[in-house]
Amino acid sequence: MKAEVGSRKSKVEQAGQGADQRLERAQAVLESGGVHAAAEICAEILREDAGNVGALHLLAETAFRGGHHGPAIERLRAGIAANPLEASLPYKLGCLLEEEGRLDEARAAYQEALSLDPGFAKARNNLGGVLQLTGHLEQALLCFEEARRLEPRLWEPHYNIGNFHKLAGQLDQAVRPYQEAMRRKRGLDVAPPPAGPAFSTTCRSKLLHDIEQLGYLIERGMLAPAYRAVMAGYGEALRVMSGAFEDRYLAEFPPDLLARVAPTYNRLVNFYDAPDLPGPAVNPALDRARIEADYVRNAPGLVHVDDLLTPRALQELRRFCLESTVWFDFNYSHGYLGAYVEEGFVCPLLAQIARELPRSFPAIFGGNPITHLWAYKYESSLPGINVHADFAAVNVNFWLTPDAANRSPGTGGLVVWDKEAPADWDFETYNKDAGRIERFLEQTGANAVNVPYRQNRAVIFNSDLFHKTDVLDFRPGYENRRINVTMLYGKRAG
C-alpha cells in the first residue's frame, strides 16, 4: 500500500510539473507574439484543472492582448468556483468585464475580490474607475484615495485622482496627483524598468531630441557629467538602428541596446516644476474687449492674440518645456514629440494659465472648464500636424519658441478654415480622416486663414474648426525647436 500511495503521489507531482512546464512555454509563446497559441496551451491546462491559477492569469493576459474575452471570462468563472478564496481571480474577471463594457458585472467582480482581500489596492482602484464611469463620483474618489493609501507605490490611483479632478474642471487639484503618478510610473528609481512599447521602441526623432535635451541639461549643470554616457548610449542606438529607421518609422531596440538605455529611456530624468506666479500669468494689458469682439465677428469664432503671457510666465513656461524630460509620446511619423497633462505635462504655472484664460475672456469661453492640455515639439523642417478638428468647445493654441528660430516669418504658425466639422461626424472622422476632411473643405468652399508664427502668440478658435500646422522652417538646435501648447475647454456641441 505504501508503495502504491507513493506511486500515486509521484504521478500527481509529475502532472503538476507538466502543467508548470506548459505554462512556462505558454508565457514564452505569448512574449514572442503568439497570443492565440498561448491561449490554447492555457485552455489545455484548464481542461485538466479548471482551478489552475497560473493558467487562469495567463489566459486573462492573452485575452487582454488578443481582444477575445469571452472564453477567458467563462474559464475565470469556473476558476473562481474552484478557488473561492483566491481574490486575484475575481479581480482579473472584473478587468475583462470592464473592457467588455459590462460595468455592473465588473463592479460585482471587484467587490467580490475586495470581500476576500480588503487590502487589494488594485481592485479598490479599479472599482473606483467603474464607479466613476457609472456616475458614482464621490464613491469613486474615495476608492482612488483608499487605493493610494493601501499601496502608495502604485501609479494608477494617483493618475485616477488627477484625472478625476481634471474631468471636474479642477486642474489645480490635479497637478500633484498627476505628478506623483508620473514619478511612480517613470521615475529613475522605478525598478524593474517599466515594460511596454513606450520603453522598448524608439524612432530617429525621439533619439535626436533626447540627445539634444540631455546635452542642454548637462551644459547648464542640471545633470551630472556622468549623463554623457547616457547620451553616448542613445547615440549608439541611433547609429545601429539607422537602417531600421529607413524601412519604418518605429523600431524596437536590439536587446543589448535596450539593456543599456532602459534605466533612463523615456523616463523622468529631470523635471522643472514651474510654480504659479504671485501676479498674473495672462497679460493684464491685453485689450480684452477688442479680442472678444474680434472672436465673435470672425464667426464661427477665431482670433489671434499677441503677447498672451506676461514675460515672467513666458520665461518660466519655456524653462519647464526645455528642462523637463516629459516628451514621452513619439508615435508621430512627421517627427514631432508630444507631452500630455496626464503624463507629466503639468505644473502649477500651467494650471494658473488655464484658470486665468476663461476669466480674461468670459465672452469667448462662456464658463467652459479646461478639459485637456498638451504640447508638441517639432523638428526644424519636417511637416507638422495634418488637418483635423478637436473634441472641445474652445481651442487655445500658443507658441513659446523665440521668433529668431523661425527662418520663414510668414509661415510656421497655424492654418484655420472657417467651416465647422459636421455635427454628425465622429471623433475618428473629424480628427484623423484627412482625405474626407479635405473633400469637405473643398466642397463647402471653406476659406483658410493663415496665422503666422510668433513667440507668445495665441490662436483662440471654435474647436470645431479644421486646422493644421503651417509649413515649418526653423533653425536646427535644441532651443530652436518649435513648441506649441494646446488647451481645450468645454465639450463639442451636439
PDB file of N, CA and C in Angstrom, residues 409-475:
ATOM      1  N   PRO A 409       9.413  83.921 -41.451  1.00  0.00           N
ATOM      2  CA  PRO A 409       8.478  84.595 -40.541  1.00  0.00           C
ATOM      3  C   PRO A 409       7.029  84.637 -41.017  1.00  0.00           C
ATOM      4  N   GLY A 410       6.785  84.454 -42.292  1.00  0.00           N
ATOM      5  CA  GLY A 410       5.412  84.479 -42.783  1.00  0.00           C
ATOM      6  C   GLY A 410       4.676  83.167 -42.616  1.00  0.00           C
ATOM      7  N   THR A 411       5.381  82.137 -42.171  1.00  0.00           N
ATOM      8  CA  THR A 411       4.762  80.815 -42.020  1.00  0.00           C
ATOM      9  C   THR A 411       5.062  80.288 -40.615  1.00  0.00           C
ATOM     10  N   GLY A 412       4.960  78.963 -40.460  1.00  0.00           N
ATOM     11  CA  GLY A 412       5.340  78.328 -39.200  1.00  0.00           C
ATOM     12  C   GLY A 412       4.287  78.335 -38.129  1.00  0.00           C
ATOM     13  N   GLY A 413       3.124  78.931 -38.431  1.00  0.00           N
ATOM     14  CA  GLY A 413       2.078  79.028 -37.427  1.00  0.00           C
ATOM     15  C   GLY A 413       0.968  78.022 -37.633  1.00  0.00           C
ATOM     16  N   LEU A 414      -0.261  78.524 -37.802  1.00  0.00           N
ATOM     17  CA  LEU A 414      -1.444  77.667 -37.874  1.00  0.00           C
ATOM     18  C   LEU A 414      -2.316  78.106 -39.046  1.00  0.00           C
ATOM     19  N   VAL A 415      -2.867  77.132 -39.747  1.00  0.00           N
ATOM     20  CA  VAL A 415      -3.860  77.379 -40.792  1.00  0.00           C
ATOM     21  C   VAL A 415      -5.212  76.911 -40.252  1.00  0.00           C
ATOM     22  N   VAL A 416      -6.191  77.813 -40.253  1.00  0.00           N
ATOM     23  CA  VAL A 416      -7.520  77.504 -39.729  1.00  0.00           C
ATOM     24  C   VAL A 416      -8.555  77.787 -40.822  1.00  0.00           C
ATOM     25  N   TRP A 417      -9.445  76.818 -41.052  1.00  0.00           N
ATOM     26  CA  TRP A 417     -10.517  77.008 -42.025  1.00  0.00           C
ATOM     27  C   TRP A 417     -11.777  77.501 -41.324  1.00  0.00           C
ATOM     28  N   ASP A 418     -12.605  78.215 -42.057  1.00  0.00           N
ATOM     29  CA  ASP A 418     -13.774  78.852 -41.448  1.00  0.00           C
ATOM     30  C   ASP A 418     -15.022  77.989 -41.512  1.00  0.00           C
ATOM     31  N   LYS A 419     -14.875  76.692 -41.647  1.00  0.00           N
ATOM     32  CA  LYS A 419     -16.014  75.778 -41.664  1.00  0.00           C
ATOM     33  C   LYS A 419     -15.895  74.786 -40.509  1.00  0.00           C
ATOM     34  N   GLU A 420     -16.987  74.624 -39.769  1.00  0.00           N
ATOM     35  CA  GLU A 420     -17.011  73.697 -38.645  1.00  0.00           C
ATOM     36  C   GLU A 420     -17.177  72.257 -39.125  1.00  0.00           C
ATOM     37  N   ALA A 421     -16.645  71.342 -38.339  1.00  0.00           N
ATOM     38  CA  ALA A 421     -16.856  69.921 -38.618  1.00  0.00           C
ATOM     39  C   ALA A 421     -18.343  69.607 -38.545  1.00  0.00           C
ATOM     40  N   PRO A 422     -18.869  68.800 -39.478  1.00  0.00           N
ATOM     41  CA  PRO A 422     -20.285  68.424 -39.414  1.00  0.00           C
ATOM     42  C   PRO A 422     -20.622  67.782 -38.069  1.00  0.00           C
ATOM     43  N   ALA A 423     -21.790  68.114 -37.561  1.00  0.00           N
ATOM     44  CA  ALA A 423     -22.180  67.651 -36.223  1.00  0.00           C
ATOM     45  C   ALA A 423     -22.279  66.144 -36.127  1.00  0.00           C
ATOM     46  N   ASP A 424     -22.550  65.475 -37.271  1.00  0.00           N
ATOM     47  CA  ASP A 424     -22.735  64.022 -37.221  1.00  0.00           C
ATOM     48  C   ASP A 424     -21.438  63.250 -37.452  1.00  0.00           C
ATOM     49  N   TRP A 425     -20.318  63.941 -37.616  1.00  0.00           N
ATOM     50  CA  TRP A 425     -19.033  63.246 -37.762  1.00  0.00           C
ATOM     51  C   TRP A 425     -18.540  62.819 -36.382  1.00  0.00           C
ATOM     52  N   ASP A 426     -18.019  61.594 -36.304  1.00  0.00           N
ATOM     53  CA  ASP A 426     -17.473  61.136 -35.033  1.00  0.00           C
ATOM     54  C   ASP A 426     -16.016  61.569 -34.895  1.00  0.00           C
ATOM     55  N   PHE A 427     -15.443  61.296 -33.735  1.00  0.00           N
ATOM     56  CA  PHE A 427     -14.090  61.769 -33.435  1.00  0.00           C
ATOM     57  C   PHE A 427     -13.066  61.264 -34.446  1.00  0.00           C
ATOM     58  N   GLU A 428     -13.131  59.975 -34.781  1.00  0.00           N
ATOM     59  CA  GLU A 428     -12.151  59.392 -35.700  1.00  0.00           C
ATOM     60  C   GLU A 428     -12.192  60.099 -37.049  1.00  0.00           C
ATOM     61  N   THR A 429     -13.385  60.510 -37.480  1.00  0.00           N
ATOM     62  CA  THR A 429     -13.512  61.148 -38.783  1.00  0.00           C
ATOM     63  C   THR A 429     -12.951  62.559 -38.761  1.00  0.00           C
ATOM     64  N   TYR A 430     -13.442  63.413 -37.837  1.00  0.00           N
ATOM     65  CA  TYR A 430     -13.019  64.815 -37.903  1.00  0.00           C
ATOM     66  C   TYR A 430     -11.637  65.052 -37.310  1.00  0.00           C
ATOM     67  N   ASN A 431     -11.070  64.056 -36.622  1.00  0.00           N
ATOM     68  CA  ASN A 431      -9.737  64.238 -36.060  1.00  0.00           C
ATOM     69  C   ASN A 431      -8.654  63.568 -36.883  1.00  0.00           C
ATOM     70  N   LYS A 432      -9.016  62.532 -37.679  1.00  0.00           N
ATOM     71  CA  LYS A 432      -7.957  61.743 -38.320  1.00  0.00           C
ATOM     72  C   LYS A 432      -8.152  61.465 -39.806  1.00  0.00           C
ATOM     73  N   ASP A 433      -9.357  61.611 -40.345  1.00  0.00           N
ATOM     74  CA  ASP A 433      -9.613  61.260 -41.734  1.00  0.00           C
ATOM     75  C   ASP A 433      -9.315  62.466 -42.623  1.00  0.00           C
ATOM     76  N   ALA A 434      -8.017  62.685 -42.903  1.00  0.00           N
ATOM     77  CA  ALA A 434      -7.597  63.886 -43.627  1.00  0.00           C
ATOM     78  C   ALA A 434      -8.225  63.967 -45.010  1.00  0.00           C
ATOM     79  N   GLY A 435      -8.343  62.828 -45.709  1.00  0.00           N
ATOM     80  CA  GLY A 435      -8.903  62.840 -47.054  1.00  0.00           C
ATOM     81  C   GLY A 435     -10.346  63.326 -47.062  1.00  0.00           C
ATOM     82  N   ARG A 436     -11.151  62.806 -46.165  1.00  0.00           N
ATOM     83  CA  ARG A 436     -12.554  63.214 -46.101  1.00  0.00           C
ATOM     84  C   ARG A 436     -12.674  64.669 -45.684  1.00  0.00           C
ATOM     85  N   ILE A 437     -11.820  65.100 -44.763  1.00  0.00           N
ATOM     86  CA  ILE A 437     -11.847  66.496 -44.316  1.00  0.00           C
ATOM     87  C   ILE A 437     -11.535  67.426 -45.480  1.00  0.00           C
ATOM     88  N   GLU A 438     -10.501  67.105 -46.250  1.00  0.00           N
ATOM     89  CA  GLU A 438     -10.113  67.964 -47.364  1.00  0.00           C
ATOM     90  C   GLU A 438     -11.212  68.030 -48.421  1.00  0.00           C
ATOM     91  N   ARG A 439     -11.894  66.919 -48.672  1.00  0.00           N
ATOM     92  CA  ARG A 439     -13.007  66.937 -49.629  1.00  0.00           C
ATOM     93  C   ARG A 439     -14.137  67.823 -49.112  1.00  0.00           C
ATOM     94  N   PHE A 440     -14.403  67.726 -47.797  1.00  0.00           N
ATOM     95  CA  PHE A 440     -15.449  68.556 -47.202  1.00  0.00           C
ATOM     96  C   PHE A 440     -15.105  70.035 -47.331  1.00  0.00           C
ATOM     97  N   LEU A 441     -13.869  70.413 -47.051  1.00  0.00           N
ATOM     98  CA  LEU A 441     -13.466  71.814 -47.122  1.00  0.00           C
ATOM     99  C   LEU A 441     -13.577  72.341 -48.548  1.00  0.00           C
ATOM    100  N   GLU A 442     -13.212  71.506 -49.513  1.00  0.00           N
ATOM    101  CA  GLU A 442     -13.309  71.925 -50.920  1.00  0.00           C
ATOM    102  C   GLU A 442     -14.769  72.069 -51.349  1.00  0.00           C
ATOM    103  N   GLN A 443     -15.587  71.115 -50.973  1.00  0.00           N
ATOM    104  CA  GLN A 443     -16.992  71.127 -51.391  1.00  0.00           C
ATOM    105  C   GLN A 443     -17.769  72.273 -50.763  1.00  0.00           C
ATOM    106  N   THR A 444     -17.386  72.680 -49.565  1.00  0.00           N
ATOM    107  CA  THR A 444     -18.118  73.753 -48.883  1.00  0.00           C
ATOM    108  C   THR A 444     -17.523  75.133 -49.139  1.00  0.00           C
ATOM    109  N   GLY A 445     -16.461  75.203 -49.958  1.00  0.00           N
ATOM    110  CA  GLY A 445     -15.839  76.488 -50.242  1.00  0.00           C
ATOM    111  C   GLY A 445     -15.215  77.146 -49.033  1.00  0.00           C
ATOM    112  N   ALA A 446     -14.674  76.365 -48.145  1.00  0.00           N
ATOM    113  CA  ALA A 446     -14.073  76.914 -46.921  1.00  0.00           C
ATOM    114  C   ALA A 446     -12.860  77.776 -47.250  1.00  0.00           C
ATOM    115  N   ASN A 447     -12.704  78.849 -46.499  1.00  0.00           N
ATOM    116  CA  ASN A 447     -11.564  79.746 -46.653  1.00  0.00           C
ATOM    117  C   ASN A 447     -10.541  79.483 -45.556  1.00  0.00           C
ATOM    118  N   ALA A 448      -9.271  79.457 -45.946  1.00  0.00           N
ATOM    119  CA  ALA A 448      -8.193  79.220 -44.986  1.00  0.00           C
ATOM    120  C   ALA A 448      -7.655  80.540 -44.465  1.00  0.00           C
ATOM    121  N   VAL A 449      -7.500  80.612 -43.149  1.00  0.00           N
ATOM    122  CA  VAL A 449      -6.883  81.769 -42.506  1.00  0.00           C
ATOM    123  C   VAL A 449      -5.506  81.335 -42.014  1.00  0.00           C
ATOM    124  N   ASN A 450      -4.462  82.001 -42.509  1.00  0.00           N
ATOM    125  CA  ASN A 450      -3.095  81.656 -42.130  1.00  0.00           C
ATOM    126  C   ASN A 450      -2.628  82.609 -41.034  1.00  0.00           C
ATOM    127  N   VAL A 451      -2.347  82.060 -39.866  1.00  0.00           N
ATOM    128  CA  VAL A 451      -1.837  82.866 -38.753  1.00  0.00           C
ATOM    129  C   VAL A 451      -0.344  82.561 -38.612  1.00  0.00           C
ATOM    130  N   PRO A 452       0.556  83.485 -39.029  1.00  0.00           N
ATOM    131  CA  PRO A 452       1.991  83.208 -38.962  1.00  0.00           C
ATOM    132  C   PRO A 452       2.484  83.017 -37.535  1.00  0.00           C
ATOM    133  N   TYR A 453       3.614  82.331 -37.432  1.00  0.00           N
ATOM    134  CA  TYR A 453       4.210  82.041 -36.129  1.00  0.00           C
ATOM    135  C   TYR A 453       4.772  83.309 -35.484  1.00  0.00           C
ATOM    136  N   ARG A 454       4.510  83.473 -34.204  1.00  0.00           N
ATOM    137  CA  ARG A 454       5.191  84.463 -33.370  1.00  0.00           C
ATOM    138  C   ARG A 454       5.281  83.894 -31.954  1.00  0.00           C
ATOM    139  N   GLN A 455       6.404  84.123 -31.311  1.00  0.00           N
ATOM    140  CA  GLN A 455       6.502  83.721 -29.908  1.00  0.00           C
ATOM    141  C   GLN A 455       5.456  84.457 -29.086  1.00  0.00           C
ATOM    142  N   ASN A 456       4.815  83.725 -28.184  1.00  0.00           N
ATOM    143  CA  ASN A 456       3.818  84.275 -27.273  1.00  0.00           C
ATOM    144  C   ASN A 456       2.560  84.745 -27.993  1.00  0.00           C
ATOM    145  N   ARG A 457       2.344  84.221 -29.199  1.00  0.00           N
ATOM    146  CA  ARG A 457       1.086  84.465 -29.915  1.00  0.00           C
ATOM    147  C   ARG A 457       0.167  83.282 -29.675  1.00  0.00           C
ATOM    148  N   ALA A 458      -1.104  83.553 -29.421  1.00  0.00           N
ATOM    149  CA  ALA A 458      -2.109  82.505 -29.259  1.00  0.00           C
ATOM    150  C   ALA A 458      -3.144  82.623 -30.364  1.00  0.00           C
ATOM    151  N   VAL A 459      -3.616  81.478 -30.828  1.00  0.00           N
ATOM    152  CA  VAL A 459      -4.772  81.432 -31.710  1.00  0.00           C
ATOM    153  C   VAL A 459      -5.891  80.801 -30.896  1.00  0.00           C
ATOM    154  N   ILE A 460      -6.971  81.544 -30.704  1.00  0.00           N
ATOM    155  CA  ILE A 460      -8.126  81.076 -29.940  1.00  0.00           C
ATOM    156  C   ILE A 460      -9.271  80.908 -30.928  1.00  0.00           C
ATOM    157  N   PHE A 461      -9.849  79.716 -30.975  1.00  0.00           N
ATOM    158  CA  PHE A 461     -10.865  79.481 -32.004  1.00  0.00           C
ATOM    159  C   PHE A 461     -11.859  78.409 -31.569  1.00  0.00           C
ATOM    160  N   ASN A 462     -12.987  78.434 -32.234  1.00  0.00           N
ATOM    161  CA  ASN A 462     -14.009  77.407 -32.092  1.00  0.00           C
ATOM    162  C   ASN A 462     -13.357  76.062 -32.426  1.00  0.00           C
ATOM    163  N   SER A 463     -13.378  75.137 -31.481  1.00  0.00           N
ATOM    164  CA  SER A 463     -12.626  73.893 -31.653  1.00  0.00           C
ATOM    165  C   SER A 463     -13.191  72.997 -32.747  1.00  0.00           C
ATOM    166  N   ASP A 464     -14.386  73.300 -33.252  1.00  0.00           N
ATOM    167  CA  ASP A 464     -14.944  72.558 -34.378  1.00  0.00           C
ATOM    168  C   ASP A 464     -14.318  72.954 -35.705  1.00  0.00           C
ATOM    169  N   LEU A 465     -13.540  74.027 -35.729  1.00  0.00           N
ATOM    170  CA  LEU A 465     -12.907  74.461 -36.972  1.00  0.00           C
ATOM    171  C   LEU A 465     -11.718  73.565 -37.306  1.00  0.00           C
ATOM    172  N   PHE A 466     -11.633  73.195 -38.577  1.00  0.00           N
ATOM    173  CA  PHE A 466     -10.495  72.397 -39.020  1.00  0.00           C
ATOM    174  C   PHE A 466      -9.251  73.271 -39.058  1.00  0.00           C
ATOM    175  N   HIS A 467      -8.128  72.665 -38.695  1.00  0.00           N
ATOM    176  CA  HIS A 467      -6.885  73.410 -38.647  1.00  0.00           C
ATOM    177  C   HIS A 467      -5.707  72.463 -38.820  1.00  0.00           C
ATOM    178  N   LYS A 468      -4.553  73.031 -39.154  1.00  0.00           N
ATOM    179  CA  LYS A 468      -3.335  72.236 -39.284  1.00  0.00           C
ATOM    180  C   LYS A 468      -2.124  73.127 -39.045  1.00  0.00           C
ATOM    181  N   THR A 469      -0.985  72.506 -38.764  1.00  0.00           N
ATOM    182  CA  THR A 469       0.281  73.231 -38.640  1.00  0.00           C
ATOM    183  C   THR A 469       0.705  73.731 -40.014  1.00  0.00           C
ATOM    184  N   ASP A 470       1.131  74.981 -40.081  1.00  0.00           N
ATOM    185  CA  ASP A 470       1.622  75.534 -41.337  1.00  0.00           C
ATOM    186  C   ASP A 470       3.016  74.967 -41.647  1.00  0.00           C
ATOM    187  N   VAL A 471       3.514  75.260 -42.818  1.00  0.00           N
ATOM    188  CA  VAL A 471       4.849  74.821 -43.235  1.00  0.00           C
ATOM    189  C   VAL A 471       5.890  75.309 -42.229  1.00  0.00           C
ATOM    190  N   LEU A 472       6.819  74.418 -41.863  1.00  0.00           N
ATOM    191  CA  LEU A 472       7.829  74.744 -40.853  1.00  0.00           C
ATOM    192  C   LEU A 472       9.202  74.893 -41.487  1.00  0.00           C
ATOM    193  N   ASP A 473       9.931  75.921 -41.062  1.00  0.00           N
ATOM    194  CA  ASP A 473      11.331  76.090 -41.454  1.00  0.00           C
ATOM    195  C   ASP A 473      12.043  76.787 -40.300  1.00  0.00           C
ATOM    196  N   PHE A 474      12.375  75.990 -39.284  1.00  0.00           N
ATOM    197  CA  PHE A 474      13.039  76.523 -38.094  1.00  0.00           C
ATOM    198  C   PHE A 474      14.515  76.138 -38.117  1.00  0.00           C
ATOM    199  N   ARG A 475      15.322  76.918 -37.441  1.00  0.00           N
ATOM    200  CA  ARG A 475      16.748  76.636 -37.375  1.00  0.00           C
ATOM    201  C   ARG A 475      16.995  75.348 -36.597  1.00  0.00           C
TER     202      ARG A 475
END
